[in-house]
Short mmCIF file of C-alpha atoms in Angstrom, two decimals:
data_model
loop_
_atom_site.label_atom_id
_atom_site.label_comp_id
_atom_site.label_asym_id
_atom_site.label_seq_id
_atom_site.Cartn_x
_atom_site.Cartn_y
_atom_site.Cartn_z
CA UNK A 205 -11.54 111.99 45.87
CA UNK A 206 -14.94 110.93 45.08
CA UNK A 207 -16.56 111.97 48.38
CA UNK A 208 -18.83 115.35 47.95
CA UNK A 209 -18.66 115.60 44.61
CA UNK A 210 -20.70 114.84 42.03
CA UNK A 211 -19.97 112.29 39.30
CA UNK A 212 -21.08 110.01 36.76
CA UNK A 213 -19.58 106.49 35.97
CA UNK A 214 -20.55 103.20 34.04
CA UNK A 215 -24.13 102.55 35.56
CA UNK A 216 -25.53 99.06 36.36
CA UNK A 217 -28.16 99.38 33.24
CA UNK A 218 -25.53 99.80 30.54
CA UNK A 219 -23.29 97.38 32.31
CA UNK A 220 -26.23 94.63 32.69
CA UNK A 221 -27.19 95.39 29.41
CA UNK A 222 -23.85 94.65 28.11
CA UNK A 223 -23.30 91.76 30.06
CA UNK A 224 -26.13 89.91 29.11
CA UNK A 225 -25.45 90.61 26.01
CA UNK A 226 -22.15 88.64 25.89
CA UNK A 227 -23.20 86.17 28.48
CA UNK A 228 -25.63 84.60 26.00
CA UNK A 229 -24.88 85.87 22.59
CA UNK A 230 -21.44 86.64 21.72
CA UNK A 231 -19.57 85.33 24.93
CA UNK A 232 -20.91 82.48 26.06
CA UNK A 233 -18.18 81.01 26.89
CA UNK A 234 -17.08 83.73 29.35
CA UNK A 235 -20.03 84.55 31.37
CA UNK A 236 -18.61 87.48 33.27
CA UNK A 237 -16.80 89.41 30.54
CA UNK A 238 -17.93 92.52 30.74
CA UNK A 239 -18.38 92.09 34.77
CA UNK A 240 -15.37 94.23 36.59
CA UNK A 241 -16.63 91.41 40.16
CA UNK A 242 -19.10 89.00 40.11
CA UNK A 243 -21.50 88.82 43.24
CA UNK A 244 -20.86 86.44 45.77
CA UNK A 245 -23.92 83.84 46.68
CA UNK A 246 -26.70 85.94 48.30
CA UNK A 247 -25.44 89.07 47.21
CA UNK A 248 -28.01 91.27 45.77
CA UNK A 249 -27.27 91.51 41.17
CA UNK A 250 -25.03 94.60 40.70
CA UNK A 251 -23.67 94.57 43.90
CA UNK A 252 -20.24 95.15 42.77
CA UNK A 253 -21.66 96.90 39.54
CA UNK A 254 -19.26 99.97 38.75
CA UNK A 255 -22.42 102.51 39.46
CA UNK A 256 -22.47 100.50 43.27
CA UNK A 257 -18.87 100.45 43.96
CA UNK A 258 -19.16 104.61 42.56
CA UNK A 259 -22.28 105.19 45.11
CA UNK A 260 -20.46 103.53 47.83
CA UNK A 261 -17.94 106.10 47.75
CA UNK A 262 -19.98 109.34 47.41
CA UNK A 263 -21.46 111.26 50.38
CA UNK A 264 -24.85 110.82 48.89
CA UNK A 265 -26.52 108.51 46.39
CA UNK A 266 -27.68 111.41 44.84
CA UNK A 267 -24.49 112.74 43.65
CA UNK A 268 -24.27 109.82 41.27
CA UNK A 269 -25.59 111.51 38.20
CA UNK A 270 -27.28 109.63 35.28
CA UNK A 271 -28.99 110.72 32.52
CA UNK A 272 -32.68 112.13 33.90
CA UNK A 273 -35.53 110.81 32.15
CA UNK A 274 -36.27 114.33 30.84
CA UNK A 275 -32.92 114.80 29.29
CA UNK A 276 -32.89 115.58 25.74
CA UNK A 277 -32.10 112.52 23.71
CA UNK A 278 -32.05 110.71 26.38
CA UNK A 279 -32.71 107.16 24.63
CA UNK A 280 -29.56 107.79 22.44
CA UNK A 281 -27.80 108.44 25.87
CA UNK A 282 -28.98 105.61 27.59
CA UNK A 283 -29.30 103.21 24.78
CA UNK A 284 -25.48 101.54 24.90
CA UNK A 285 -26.34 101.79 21.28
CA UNK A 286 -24.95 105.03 19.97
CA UNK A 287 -21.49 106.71 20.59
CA UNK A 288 -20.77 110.55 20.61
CA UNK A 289 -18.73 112.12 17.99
CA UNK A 290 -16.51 114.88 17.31
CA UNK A 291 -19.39 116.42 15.62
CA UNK A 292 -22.41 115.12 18.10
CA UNK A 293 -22.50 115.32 21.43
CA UNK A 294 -26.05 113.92 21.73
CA UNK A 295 -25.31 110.55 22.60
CA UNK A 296 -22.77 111.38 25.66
CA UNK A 297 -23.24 112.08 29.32
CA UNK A 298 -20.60 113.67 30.87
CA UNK A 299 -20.27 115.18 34.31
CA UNK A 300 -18.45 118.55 35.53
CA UNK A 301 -18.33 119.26 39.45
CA UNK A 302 -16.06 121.81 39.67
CA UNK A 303 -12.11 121.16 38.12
CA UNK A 304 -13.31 117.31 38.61
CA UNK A 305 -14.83 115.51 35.44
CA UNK A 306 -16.42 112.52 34.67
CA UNK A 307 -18.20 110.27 31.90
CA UNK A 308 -19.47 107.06 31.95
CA UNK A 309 -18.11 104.47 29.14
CA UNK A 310 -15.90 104.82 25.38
CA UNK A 311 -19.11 106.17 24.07
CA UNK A 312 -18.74 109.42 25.63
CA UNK A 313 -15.14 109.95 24.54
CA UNK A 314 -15.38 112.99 22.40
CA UNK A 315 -17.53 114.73 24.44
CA UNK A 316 -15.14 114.28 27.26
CA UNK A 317 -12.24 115.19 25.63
CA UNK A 318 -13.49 118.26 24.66
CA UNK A 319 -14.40 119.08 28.03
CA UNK A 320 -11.30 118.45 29.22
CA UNK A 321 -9.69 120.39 26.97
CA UNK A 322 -12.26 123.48 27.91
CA UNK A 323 -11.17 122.98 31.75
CA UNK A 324 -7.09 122.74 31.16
CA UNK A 325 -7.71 125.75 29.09
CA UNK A 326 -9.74 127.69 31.51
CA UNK A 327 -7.01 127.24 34.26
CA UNK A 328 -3.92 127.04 32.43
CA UNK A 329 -4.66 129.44 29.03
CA UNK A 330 -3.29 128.19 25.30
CA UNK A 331 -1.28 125.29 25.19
CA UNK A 332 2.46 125.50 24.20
CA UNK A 333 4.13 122.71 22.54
CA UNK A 334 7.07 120.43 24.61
CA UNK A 335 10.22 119.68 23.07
#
């Protein structure tokens, strides 16, 4: 599904960042709580990161898409600090390739909700109610 398109996904900075984080602070005694797989001995740190396991799957490396350095706001997008909401979008990153759509943690969820309402209403019109 993921192969030739281009997406975004939780990328090995927030997810180290969050890690960490927990590992020493808050969840000490659960090391690898915010880790989906832990690296085997001699495997390289973020090996089975969620941005890795994404790249792995894509035709190119490049059609993982984070946040460009040039971005506007792009410390409140890559800080892990600061959440979009219904009424700022500055904080999210979110990803269209076509009718496929992608964002990267929680702290995009308005943003990606909207779009996703944008798309179903692009290719299916208004809405009607089920009863």
């Amino acid at each position: 599904m993921l192969y030739g398109r281009k997406t975004t996904a939780l990328t090995w900075k927030l997810e180290r960042s969050a890690w960490l984080l927990t590992k020493y602070l808050a969840r000490f005694w659960d090391s690898t709580y915010y880790r989906t797989y832990d690296e085997a001995p001699g495997e390289p740190a973020g090996h089975w990161s969620v941005e890795a396991e994404v790249k792995r799957a894509l035709a190119h490396d490049s059609d993982f898409c984070d946040v460009p350095p040039d971005a506007p706001h792009h410390g409140r997008k890559t800080s892990g600090m600061a959440r979009d909401t219904l009424d700022d979008s500055r904080a999210a990153w979110v990803v269209q390739d076509g009718n496929y759509l992608s964002a990267r943690w929680p702290g995009d969820v308005h943003t990606f909700a909207t779009a996703y309402a944008k798309l179903l209403h692009t290719h299916y019109g208004t809405a009607k109610a089920i009863r």
